[in-house]
């Protein structure tokens, strides 16, 4: 489901060229193309890649694994996207992942019966509550004190990992609790639990944002906070809510990510995941300036990220080279989608047609485009 | 004779008084965040002096200062470069990964038998080219600095991983000599020293100070941070586009220098070096009183910020706390500074 179409339909007769331009100008055209090409390439390199089999009533296959791996970045990116829509950024999601998981597992570790469903539920709720608390802290800094989001959330990013270490006493807490493990490695109706959790979260957020006025408020805050406040949008409360949601989703992502191993490694869980989440949001066609946001793009972005990670393994490249390919995809998608390149190309084409000396639209005039 | 000179010749005593008064009033506005940094530094030093001094050795000593500079020289260089970028309202997330890439490249180049000067220069130039890449993406393709530098961070980290995932030892004799070189002062417990990386870091700081406060380029950097996309700078006849690319080149070059210094410090290259180092640098800049929104701040404040950063680690080690407390304390100090800046900003309005 794509809640909105980024590119508005141009007025006038719809010729094939216009349709083509509309498609290629759609914010998701390049990411989707990249994803499809990547999946096809994987399918060619490893023949069984695109097969999905049913075993014991559960879906199995590389594609299913891919979906499972997309769950964590999708959950993080969901919160991140809303925060970015308000013109902010949340750098603390990785640290919040670690804190949430540390709290949950420490509670389970100290509980009398870690396999008890009630205990597991309490542990999960505790983890989520701590995540929401972290989000509330961020929100208080950004909406209450008016501190720049980058620096406000950086505080929790720096301190959060230390806090998680304090919770686990600097050790890697490991617990055995089958019900908890199900969160990360189980199946619901044959579909991996993380996928179900991520899809449910996505649908809920999409519904709340697009079927209530919240989404419009977010966009108006992201475009001009002061103007939307004057127009009657409760910008403080809304911004605060968004950070709490982001914290909550980050903690959920932490639980989903850490549940299969059941080990709270406060130093490494969620390390650099905030940057992955931001990358997913950007690949999904949302600009970091705030204002417009596309939830549907997150699905593509998350899939692109995890299939990139998988493709590196399939092509038998060392897995440490993954960042290199992330960088290439990020650069290519950003540059191709940048209006500058488009106007450069368009200018050249027009110049060719007119057979006059090329006078393309200046890529970046001396005034300098806003960063 | 310019008008400036005319004014000066007409009423010298008046202007001196005026200037002093103006300076005091100026202190109110721009120097307060830095004053906060200096006060924090003094407070921490005082606390250290009180708690850890013995009859024979003072906590505050040349030895402490020299150790702080030796241990944090690479961070100082990184933070100085970051100050340029942040003053224009941008950000550079790539520096930590660049440090790792430069360290590994140096190790690899020594392995290939290249001479010392070539290796050092190429090491720094690797950083410069990373910075140039970010600058071009930001200026020409209008990509947000955050994303552009994130891409280069992934790029540098990936390249570092391609070179090696193991720690590479650097045992080039000339390099080791450079790392070991130091001037010793005092003796016994009072012994302190000056080494090469310290000198490089202080030189970078001094050059940055001169460039930012006494050149056209420096004014452009401050002007770009005014938040109008460089329009004012352009009207003043300065060159915003060129400046914006240059600040990233400077930051990248500083990252290259920091990579060399870090290699000198550890005598090895490792691909996991510098994860989170960019945030250490940003934190030091913010603690040093530079506003992340750009346009306000001093590079000497950044120097003080790095000292505060290093001193937190020293105090925590002396207190016998576990190392993860460091991160919590840095978060708390960061929080205090951000709130201080906010209070000052509100009062200014």
XYZ file of C-alpha atoms in Angstrom:
720
model
C 0.000 0.000 0.000
C 1.375 3.373 -0.990
C -0.499 6.011 0.951
C 0.329 8.860 -1.401
C 1.843 9.178 -4.821
C 4.904 11.403 -4.645
C 4.697 12.578 -8.232
C 1.546 14.466 -9.100
C -0.016 13.655 -12.458
C 0.866 16.350 -14.983
C -2.098 18.114 -16.545
C -2.861 17.821 -20.219
C -2.997 14.892 -22.643
C -1.290 11.824 -21.266
C 1.086 10.646 -23.943
C 3.368 7.670 -23.600
C 6.288 9.986 -22.912
C 4.395 11.658 -20.126
C 3.557 8.344 -18.516
C 7.172 7.284 -18.840
C 8.333 10.504 -17.237
C 5.776 10.177 -14.486
C 6.949 6.653 -13.730
C 10.640 7.516 -13.757
C 10.039 10.640 -11.707
C 8.175 8.712 -9.050
C 10.251 8.786 -5.872
C 10.281 5.004 -5.710
C 11.216 4.269 -9.322
C 14.962 3.934 -8.790
C 14.803 2.052 -5.465
C 12.260 -0.435 -6.876
C 14.325 -0.881 -10.036
C 17.430 -1.473 -7.910
C 15.559 -4.016 -5.770
C 14.178 -5.933 -8.744
C 17.555 -6.033 -10.503
C 19.244 -7.147 -7.295
C 16.747 -9.955 -6.694
C 16.998 -11.103 -10.330
C 20.782 -11.059 -10.151
C 20.635 -13.154 -6.980
C 18.204 -15.526 -8.671
C 20.599 -16.015 -11.576
C 23.655 -16.425 -9.369
C 21.952 -18.883 -7.054
C 19.227 -20.833 -8.903
C 17.145 -21.789 -5.848
C 17.049 -18.221 -4.559
C 13.554 -17.267 -5.648
C 11.960 -20.591 -4.583
C 9.671 -20.630 -1.590
C 8.798 -24.014 -0.104
C 6.330 -25.057 2.563
C 7.732 -27.335 5.237
C 5.737 -28.402 8.333
C 3.226 -25.716 7.400
C 5.918 -23.033 7.568
C 7.252 -21.021 4.679
C 10.928 -21.580 3.958
C 13.339 -20.185 1.431
C 15.814 -17.430 0.819
C 13.070 -14.888 0.105
C 11.411 -15.693 3.429
C 14.736 -15.201 5.199
C 15.067 -11.920 3.412
C 11.682 -10.806 4.719
C 12.648 -11.918 8.209
C 15.837 -9.859 8.039
C 13.894 -6.865 6.785
C 11.731 -6.786 9.915
C 14.227 -4.991 12.177
C 15.204 -2.226 9.738
C 11.548 -1.768 8.827
C 10.487 -1.309 12.459
C 13.310 1.179 13.083
C 12.642 3.013 9.840
C 8.922 3.347 10.613
C 9.651 5.417 13.706
C 12.520 7.200 11.994
C 10.316 8.157 9.054
C 7.738 9.820 11.295
C 10.487 11.664 13.181
C 12.066 12.806 9.917
C 8.647 13.944 8.703
C 8.580 16.456 11.568
C 11.954 17.724 10.410
C 13.866 15.847 13.094
C 16.136 12.841 13.326
C 16.511 10.101 15.932
C 20.068 8.876 16.378
C 19.284 6.989 19.561
C 17.327 4.073 18.077
C 20.314 1.703 18.124
C 21.021 2.456 21.770
C 17.313 2.152 22.625
C 17.307 -1.285 20.968
C 20.139 -2.323 23.281
C 18.470 -0.867 26.388
C 15.097 -2.460 25.635
C 16.613 -5.875 25.095
C 18.870 -5.521 28.137
C 15.906 -4.684 30.369
C 13.748 -7.523 29.025
C 16.428 -10.169 29.302
C 17.647 -8.987 32.693
C 14.068 -9.241 33.975
C 13.737 -12.741 32.493
C 17.098 -13.699 33.945
C 16.009 -12.734 37.444
C 12.525 -14.230 37.128
C 11.771 -17.526 38.847
C 10.361 -19.170 35.721
C 11.569 -17.556 32.482
C 9.367 -19.867 30.375
C 6.135 -18.648 31.957
C 4.018 -16.794 29.393
C 3.049 -14.151 31.937
C 6.682 -13.485 32.826
C 7.625 -13.213 29.161
C 4.772 -10.793 28.532
C 5.879 -8.650 31.472
C 9.454 -8.719 30.171
C 8.322 -7.625 26.714
C 6.138 -4.854 28.115
C 8.991 -3.683 30.357
C 11.320 -3.508 27.370
C 8.778 -1.582 25.335
C 8.066 0.765 28.248
C 11.755 1.566 28.592
C 11.899 2.258 24.872
C 8.936 4.610 25.148
C 10.653 6.277 28.107
C 13.754 6.860 26.006
C 11.560 8.311 23.294
C 9.846 10.532 25.857
C 13.262 11.835 26.925
C 14.131 12.655 23.319
C 10.745 14.244 22.820
C 11.135 16.365 25.949
C 14.483 17.622 24.684
C 13.253 18.364 21.174
C 9.676 19.508 21.745
C 9.971 20.777 25.299
C 13.365 22.477 25.321
C 13.599 23.123 21.601
C 17.044 21.554 21.177
C 18.130 20.475 17.704
C 17.010 16.854 17.214
C 20.435 15.705 16.053
C 22.153 16.726 19.258
C 19.213 15.908 21.537
C 19.047 12.306 20.386
C 22.831 12.023 20.252
C 22.875 12.371 24.043
C 20.876 9.173 24.439
C 22.894 7.560 21.674
C 26.151 8.190 23.553
C 24.831 7.538 27.045
C 22.337 4.798 26.104
C 24.895 2.135 25.358
C 26.568 2.898 28.680
C 23.193 2.587 30.418
C 22.560 -0.760 28.706
C 25.976 -1.917 29.947
C 25.055 -0.855 33.463
C 21.796 -2.823 33.246
C 23.576 -5.993 32.126
C 26.463 -5.339 34.542
C 28.797 -5.201 31.584
C 28.147 -8.815 30.733
C 26.334 -10.585 27.942
C 23.136 -11.694 29.644
C 21.876 -14.978 28.228
C 18.572 -16.600 29.125
C 16.640 -19.610 27.890
C 12.957 -18.959 27.452
C 11.179 -20.679 24.546
C 8.188 -18.284 24.465
C 10.518 -15.291 24.262
C 12.542 -16.942 21.558
C 9.382 -17.326 19.466
C 9.290 -13.541 19.004
C 12.381 -13.785 16.854
C 12.372 -17.244 15.344
C 8.824 -18.554 15.509
C 6.037 -18.696 12.930
C 2.495 -17.369 12.879
C 0.286 -19.103 10.289
C 3.420 -20.246 8.503
C 4.887 -16.764 8.298
C 7.947 -15.847 10.440
C 6.880 -13.956 13.576
C 9.179 -10.936 12.988
C 7.567 -10.418 9.578
C 4.113 -10.556 11.146
C 5.115 -8.121 13.894
C 6.675 -5.717 11.396
C 3.692 -5.861 9.039
C 1.215 -5.339 11.895
C 3.241 -2.375 13.155
C 3.418 -0.991 9.632
C -0.322 -1.321 9.062
C -1.144 0.233 12.436
C 1.192 3.180 11.889
C 0.043 3.648 8.300
C -3.575 3.542 9.397
C -3.082 6.026 12.230
C -1.008 8.375 10.114
C -3.028 8.265 6.926
C -6.565 7.760 8.191
C -6.383 10.338 10.952
C -5.169 13.908 10.734
C -1.879 12.999 12.435
C -0.043 12.505 9.147
C -1.051 15.926 7.924
C -0.002 17.472 11.228
C 3.396 15.758 10.953
C 3.917 17.093 7.472
C 2.820 20.588 8.391
C 5.187 20.602 11.384
C 7.995 19.378 9.181
C 7.394 22.096 6.632
C 6.975 24.965 9.080
C 6.681 24.387 12.797
C 5.772 27.946 13.669
C 3.180 28.335 10.938
C 1.493 25.073 11.870
C 1.469 26.092 15.528
C -0.240 29.347 14.562
C -2.684 27.366 12.465
C -3.717 25.475 15.562
C -1.657 22.297 15.310
C -0.483 21.219 18.752
C 3.038 20.903 17.446
C 4.716 20.180 20.798
C 2.467 17.302 21.752
C 2.586 15.888 18.232
C 6.373 16.026 18.040
C 6.630 14.457 21.461
C 4.247 11.655 20.490
C 6.322 10.921 17.406
C 9.521 10.500 19.414
C 7.738 8.213 21.878
C 6.484 6.091 18.962
C 10.009 5.953 17.546
C 11.388 4.821 20.919
C 8.663 2.199 21.282
C 9.311 0.806 17.796
C 13.055 0.814 18.429
C 12.626 -1.253 21.594
C 10.331 -3.624 19.674
C 12.994 -3.923 16.975
C 15.530 -4.702 19.706
C 13.359 -7.533 21.043
C 12.774 -8.967 17.569
C 16.466 -8.682 16.741
C 17.753 -10.168 19.973
C 15.123 -12.826 20.619
C 16.594 -15.603 18.409
C 19.935 -15.566 20.272
C 18.433 -14.541 23.635
C 21.680 -12.740 24.448
C 21.779 -9.081 25.446
C 25.154 -7.921 24.165
C 24.832 -4.267 25.139
C 27.949 -3.301 23.215
C 26.934 -4.681 19.851
C 23.135 -4.939 19.602
C 21.862 -2.226 17.327
C 25.324 -0.816 16.617
C 25.077 1.524 13.606
C 21.464 0.455 13.149
C 20.303 4.069 13.346
C 22.261 4.742 10.193
C 20.724 1.725 8.476
C 17.289 3.022 9.463
C 18.039 6.468 8.065
C 19.311 4.835 4.893
C 16.067 2.861 4.558
C 14.056 6.059 4.943
C 16.154 7.858 2.328
C 16.034 4.928 -0.099
C 12.272 4.965 0.373
C 12.131 8.404 -1.192
C 11.697 10.535 1.938
C 13.900 13.631 2.035
C 15.681 14.446 5.274
C 14.392 18.049 5.217
C 11.093 17.003 6.721
C 7.628 17.624 5.397
C 6.744 14.901 2.935
C 7.140 11.255 3.816
C 6.290 7.990 2.090
C 5.599 4.992 4.288
C 5.284 2.631 1.307
C 8.854 3.454 0.369
C 10.039 2.015 3.687
C 8.998 -1.481 2.591
C 11.118 -1.120 -0.549
C 13.996 0.456 1.367
C 14.064 -2.245 4.053
C 13.902 -5.006 1.429
C 16.647 -3.303 -0.580
C 18.893 -3.102 2.477
C 18.500 -6.721 3.495
C 18.700 -8.090 -0.049
C 21.907 -6.091 -0.461
C 23.317 -7.798 2.609
C 22.162 -11.155 1.279
C 23.443 -10.535 -2.261
C 26.961 -9.962 -0.975
C 26.894 -13.457 0.508
C 25.314 -15.027 -2.573
C 27.934 -13.538 -4.857
C 30.507 -15.063 -2.505
C 32.026 -11.735 -1.613
C 33.408 -11.314 1.885
C 30.545 -10.126 4.086
C 32.707 -7.285 5.437
C 32.438 -5.561 2.070
C 28.699 -4.952 2.619
C 29.216 -1.296 3.653
C 30.905 -0.663 0.311
C 27.796 -1.757 -1.579
C 25.520 0.115 0.807
C 27.525 3.214 0.007
C 27.335 2.621 -3.737
C 23.559 2.109 -3.676
C 23.061 5.139 -1.449
C 25.224 7.380 -3.632
C 23.720 6.164 -6.897
C 20.104 6.450 -5.703
C 20.683 9.903 -4.198
C 22.560 11.266 -7.193
C 20.119 9.812 -9.722
C 17.164 11.182 -7.775
C 18.751 14.590 -7.285
C 17.036 17.358 -9.247
C 20.427 18.697 -10.241
C 21.369 15.678 -12.324
C 17.915 15.636 -13.852
C 18.084 19.239 -14.924
C 21.604 18.710 -16.235
C 20.419 15.803 -18.400
C 17.270 17.587 -19.467
C 19.235 20.685 -20.361
C 21.617 18.681 -22.517
C 18.806 16.877 -24.292
C 16.999 20.089 -25.020
C 20.187 21.639 -26.276
C 20.802 18.687 -28.602
C 17.343 18.959 -30.044
C 17.650 22.656 -30.704
C 21.102 22.082 -32.196
C 22.423 25.120 -30.455
C 25.532 25.339 -28.315
C 24.711 23.557 -25.081
C 23.395 25.911 -22.466
C 22.204 23.592 -19.770
C 20.446 24.739 -16.671
C 23.205 25.680 -14.267
C 23.714 22.652 -11.998
C 24.456 24.761 -8.963
C 24.672 28.466 -9.371
C 27.035 30.606 -7.404
C 24.394 31.330 -4.808
C 24.733 27.765 -3.598
C 21.812 25.470 -3.026
C 20.664 24.974 0.506
C 22.236 21.991 2.117
C 43.345 57.223 3.865
C 40.419 55.003 4.664
C 37.516 56.007 6.842
C 38.676 53.582 9.479
C 41.968 55.388 9.830
C 40.205 58.760 9.895
C 38.045 57.689 12.805
C 41.011 56.337 14.658
C 43.040 59.538 14.310
C 40.163 61.737 15.401
C 39.351 60.281 18.773
C 41.723 57.626 19.971
C 40.752 57.535 23.709
C 37.058 57.301 22.866
C 37.411 54.369 20.539
C 39.464 52.430 23.043
C 36.749 52.783 25.666
C 34.093 52.005 23.106
C 35.958 49.016 21.906
C 36.420 47.670 25.427
C 32.758 48.162 26.172
C 31.803 46.520 22.923
C 34.104 43.619 23.690
C 32.447 43.156 27.073
C 29.023 43.263 25.523
C 30.229 40.855 22.843
C 31.361 38.545 25.616
C 27.774 38.288 26.784
C 26.619 36.876 23.535
C 29.204 34.796 21.847
C 31.648 33.861 24.545
C 29.223 32.527 27.129
C 29.036 28.950 25.804
C 32.833 28.824 25.662
C 32.981 30.355 29.119
C 30.820 27.448 30.253
C 33.323 25.035 28.734
C 36.244 26.721 30.472
C 34.354 26.749 33.780
C 33.604 23.031 33.438
C 37.241 22.388 32.683
C 38.245 24.385 35.767
C 35.657 22.580 37.878
C 36.879 19.168 36.769
C 40.494 20.123 37.295
C 39.657 21.473 40.760
C 37.816 18.282 41.656
C 40.718 16.185 40.405
C 43.222 18.320 42.257
C 41.262 17.928 45.478
C 40.640 14.220 45.221
C 43.721 12.778 43.616
C 46.592 14.995 44.698
C 49.086 13.539 47.093
C 51.747 15.370 49.100
C 54.339 14.561 46.503
C 52.397 14.951 43.267
C 49.794 17.475 42.201
C 46.953 16.269 39.968
C 47.134 19.452 37.912
C 50.528 19.322 36.304
C 52.295 19.561 33.003
C 52.271 15.790 33.074
C 48.457 15.682 33.074
C 48.237 18.193 30.240
C 50.844 16.374 28.221
C 49.145 13.023 28.740
C 45.774 14.492 27.778
C 47.242 15.870 24.570
C 49.124 12.689 23.742
C 46.061 10.495 24.259
C 43.647 12.783 22.457
C 45.738 14.358 19.712
C 43.853 12.493 16.983
C 40.526 13.530 18.487
C 41.643 17.159 18.619
C 42.507 17.113 14.918
C 39.177 15.444 14.055
C 37.230 17.916 16.166
C 38.990 20.895 14.578
C 37.970 19.690 11.117
C 34.461 18.990 12.357
C 34.242 22.544 13.730
C 34.603 23.955 10.208
C 31.815 21.737 8.908
C 29.492 22.376 11.841
C 30.056 26.148 11.626
C 28.597 26.030 8.104
C 25.603 24.127 9.462
C 26.697 20.796 7.972
C 27.857 17.546 9.499
C 30.505 14.969 8.624
C 29.787 11.416 9.764
C 32.599 9.850 7.753
C 35.627 10.817 9.835
C 35.752 7.733 12.079
C 35.669 5.385 9.099
C 38.296 7.496 7.328
C 40.608 7.100 10.334
C 40.287 3.327 10.025
C 40.836 3.416 6.254
C 43.921 5.631 6.547
C 45.426 3.442 9.283
C 45.028 0.289 7.205
C 46.271 2.002 4.042
C 49.402 3.138 5.851
C 50.069 -0.387 7.068
C 49.500 -1.748 3.573
C 51.729 0.871 1.931
C 54.580 0.132 4.323
C 54.087 -3.511 3.480
C 54.520 -2.614 -0.194
C 57.816 -0.934 0.669
C 56.937 2.702 -0.035
C 59.109 5.355 1.627
C 57.894 7.110 4.784
C 57.140 10.613 3.386
C 55.103 9.177 0.502
C 53.099 6.995 2.865
C 52.301 9.872 5.211
C 51.290 12.224 2.395
C 49.152 9.607 0.631
C 47.541 8.749 3.973
C 46.451 12.334 4.467
C 45.354 12.627 0.826
C 43.041 9.630 1.237
C 41.195 11.676 3.831
C 41.223 14.721 1.573
C 39.631 12.818 -1.287
C 36.908 11.419 0.989
C 36.145 14.980 2.071
C 36.132 16.179 -1.531
C 33.626 13.462 -2.417
C 31.272 14.631 0.335
C 31.728 18.266 -0.659
C 30.877 17.556 -4.292
C 27.814 15.520 -3.340
C 26.614 18.265 -0.995
C 27.310 21.213 -3.258
C 26.756 19.905 -6.783
C 24.116 17.246 -6.256
C 22.358 18.980 -3.401
C 22.369 15.894 -1.171
C 21.989 16.615 2.533
C 25.390 16.565 4.336
C 24.077 13.897 6.673
C 23.349 11.465 3.831
C 26.388 12.378 1.746
C 28.769 11.832 4.646
C 26.881 8.686 5.660
C 27.482 7.284 2.174
C 31.185 8.121 2.359
C 31.319 6.579 5.826
C 29.966 3.296 4.439
C 32.365 3.627 1.512
C 35.432 4.170 3.709
C 34.408 1.432 6.140
C 33.833 -0.968 3.245
C 37.188 -0.145 1.645
C 38.909 -0.613 5.011
C 37.273 -4.028 5.267
C 38.460 -4.866 1.757
C 42.062 -4.068 2.724
C 41.976 -6.290 5.792
C 39.687 -7.463 8.553
C 42.641 -8.233 10.763
C 44.756 -5.800 12.692
C 47.859 -4.982 10.625
C 51.010 -4.237 12.569
C 53.126 -1.296 11.421
C 56.797 -2.008 12.093
C 58.492 0.364 9.686
C 61.645 1.633 11.450
C 61.205 5.276 10.409
C 57.564 5.261 11.473
C 58.409 3.713 14.839
C 61.122 6.317 15.323
C 58.586 9.060 14.612
C 56.146 7.507 17.072
C 58.795 7.219 19.767
C 60.289 10.681 19.303
C 59.674 12.984 22.238
C 61.217 15.820 24.186
C 61.338 15.054 27.892
C 61.021 17.663 30.604
C 61.219 17.380 34.389
C 62.119 14.176 36.098
C 60.736 11.339 38.200
C 57.037 11.673 38.867
C 56.966 15.135 37.341
C 58.271 13.889 34.000
C 56.341 15.159 31.007
C 57.012 15.153 27.318
C 56.208 16.665 23.987
C 55.784 14.241 21.102
C 55.185 14.506 17.386
C 51.436 13.896 17.321
C 50.914 16.513 20.028
C 52.814 19.086 17.976
C 50.844 18.220 14.849
C 47.541 18.530 16.708
C 48.461 21.887 18.231
C 49.677 23.142 14.850
C 46.370 22.127 13.248
C 44.496 23.946 16.008
C 46.606 27.092 15.562
C 46.189 27.099 11.780
C 42.438 26.578 12.118
C 42.256 29.484 14.567
C 44.092 31.785 12.171
C 42.063 30.679 9.156
C 38.684 30.996 10.862
C 39.221 34.374 12.467
C 41.605 36.232 10.210
C 40.755 35.271 6.621
C 38.068 35.832 4.023
C 37.520 32.110 3.943
C 36.870 32.058 7.697
C 34.237 34.755 7.351
C 32.563 32.766 4.566
C 32.461 29.715 6.832
C 30.670 31.665 9.564
C 28.425 33.303 6.996
C 27.329 29.985 5.510
C 26.055 28.942 8.921
C 23.717 31.922 9.074
C 20.950 29.700 7.729
C 20.072 31.430 4.456
C 21.853 28.950 2.225
C 24.783 31.261 1.632
C 22.753 34.136 0.138
C 24.249 36.714 2.490
C 27.749 35.410 1.887
C 27.171 35.669 -1.836
C 25.954 39.249 -1.542
C 29.098 40.069 0.429
C 31.131 38.966 -2.584
C 32.468 35.837 -0.903
C 32.205 32.456 -2.551
C 29.670 30.177 -0.844
C 29.824 27.255 -3.281
C 33.582 26.982 -3.145
C 33.616 27.438 0.634
C 31.083 24.696 1.165
C 33.185 22.207 -0.774
C 36.333 23.377 1.005
C 35.014 22.810 4.533
C 34.431 19.152 3.718
C 37.853 18.917 2.129
C 39.313 20.413 5.315
C 37.360 18.006 7.494
C 38.475 15.065 5.325
C 42.088 16.222 5.425
C 41.896 16.534 9.199
C 40.471 13.008 9.310
C 43.440 11.881 7.195
C 45.894 13.567 9.570
C 44.022 12.064 12.525
C 44.299 8.662 10.854
C 48.081 9.067 10.650
C 48.207 10.219 14.284
C 46.063 7.296 15.390
C 48.351 4.919 13.493
C 51.325 6.530 15.263
C 49.511 6.119 18.576
C 48.620 2.432 18.114
C 51.363 1.478 15.613
C 48.799 -0.591 13.753
C 45.823 -0.382 11.457
C 42.494 -2.048 12.234
C 39.198 -1.987 10.375
C 37.069 -1.593 13.499
C 38.938 1.541 14.592
C 36.900 4.662 14.923
C 33.383 3.266 15.213
C 31.593 6.123 16.907
C 34.669 8.345 16.711
C 32.756 10.854 14.573
C 30.302 11.238 17.434
C 33.141 11.742 19.911
C 34.367 14.530 17.654
C 30.906 16.070 17.327
C 30.426 15.827 21.101
C 33.751 17.571 21.685
C 32.751 20.351 19.290
C 29.373 20.777 21.001
C 30.918 20.728 24.483
C 33.313 23.354 23.143
C 30.404 25.717 22.644
C 29.757 25.500 18.907
C 26.084 25.486 17.965
C 25.130 22.540 15.781
C 22.848 24.793 13.753
C 25.934 26.620 12.532
C 27.290 30.133 12.559
C 28.274 30.334 16.235
C 31.367 28.905 17.890
C 35.121 29.025 18.302
C 37.734 26.523 17.335
C 39.655 27.198 20.562
C 36.475 26.221 22.397
C 36.701 22.936 20.538
C 40.201 22.533 21.969
C 38.773 23.021 25.460
C 35.972 20.596 24.595
C 38.513 17.901 23.719
C 40.288 18.492 27.040
C 36.974 18.129 28.913
C 36.341 14.935 26.963
C 39.755 13.518 27.853
C 39.505 14.644 31.453
C 36.209 12.774 31.924
C 38.034 9.584 31.009
C 40.937 10.368 33.338
C 38.638 11.116 36.268
C 36.610 7.951 35.717
C 39.762 5.852 35.549
C 41.080 7.484 38.724
C 37.749 6.913 40.446
C 38.025 3.212 39.614
C 34.657 3.123 37.841
C 34.016 0.727 34.975
C 34.718 2.125 31.560
C 31.077 2.142 30.473
C 30.437 4.903 32.985
C 32.503 7.081 30.631
C 29.762 7.041 28.037
C 27.084 7.820 30.595
C 29.094 10.751 31.972
C 29.827 12.091 28.502
C 26.092 11.941 27.845
C 25.399 13.855 31.054
C 28.003 16.533 30.270
C 26.631 16.814 26.747
C 23.136 17.208 28.186
C 24.284 19.932 30.567
C 25.942 21.846 27.742
C 23.036 21.567 25.400
C 20.698 22.882 28.076
C 23.157 25.677 28.904
C 23.280 26.688 25.259
C 19.519 26.619 25.100
C 19.160 28.825 28.166
C 21.638 31.298 26.679
C 19.814 31.297 23.362
C 16.502 32.010 25.090
C 17.991 34.857 27.106
C 19.449 36.374 23.951
C 15.984 36.583 22.483
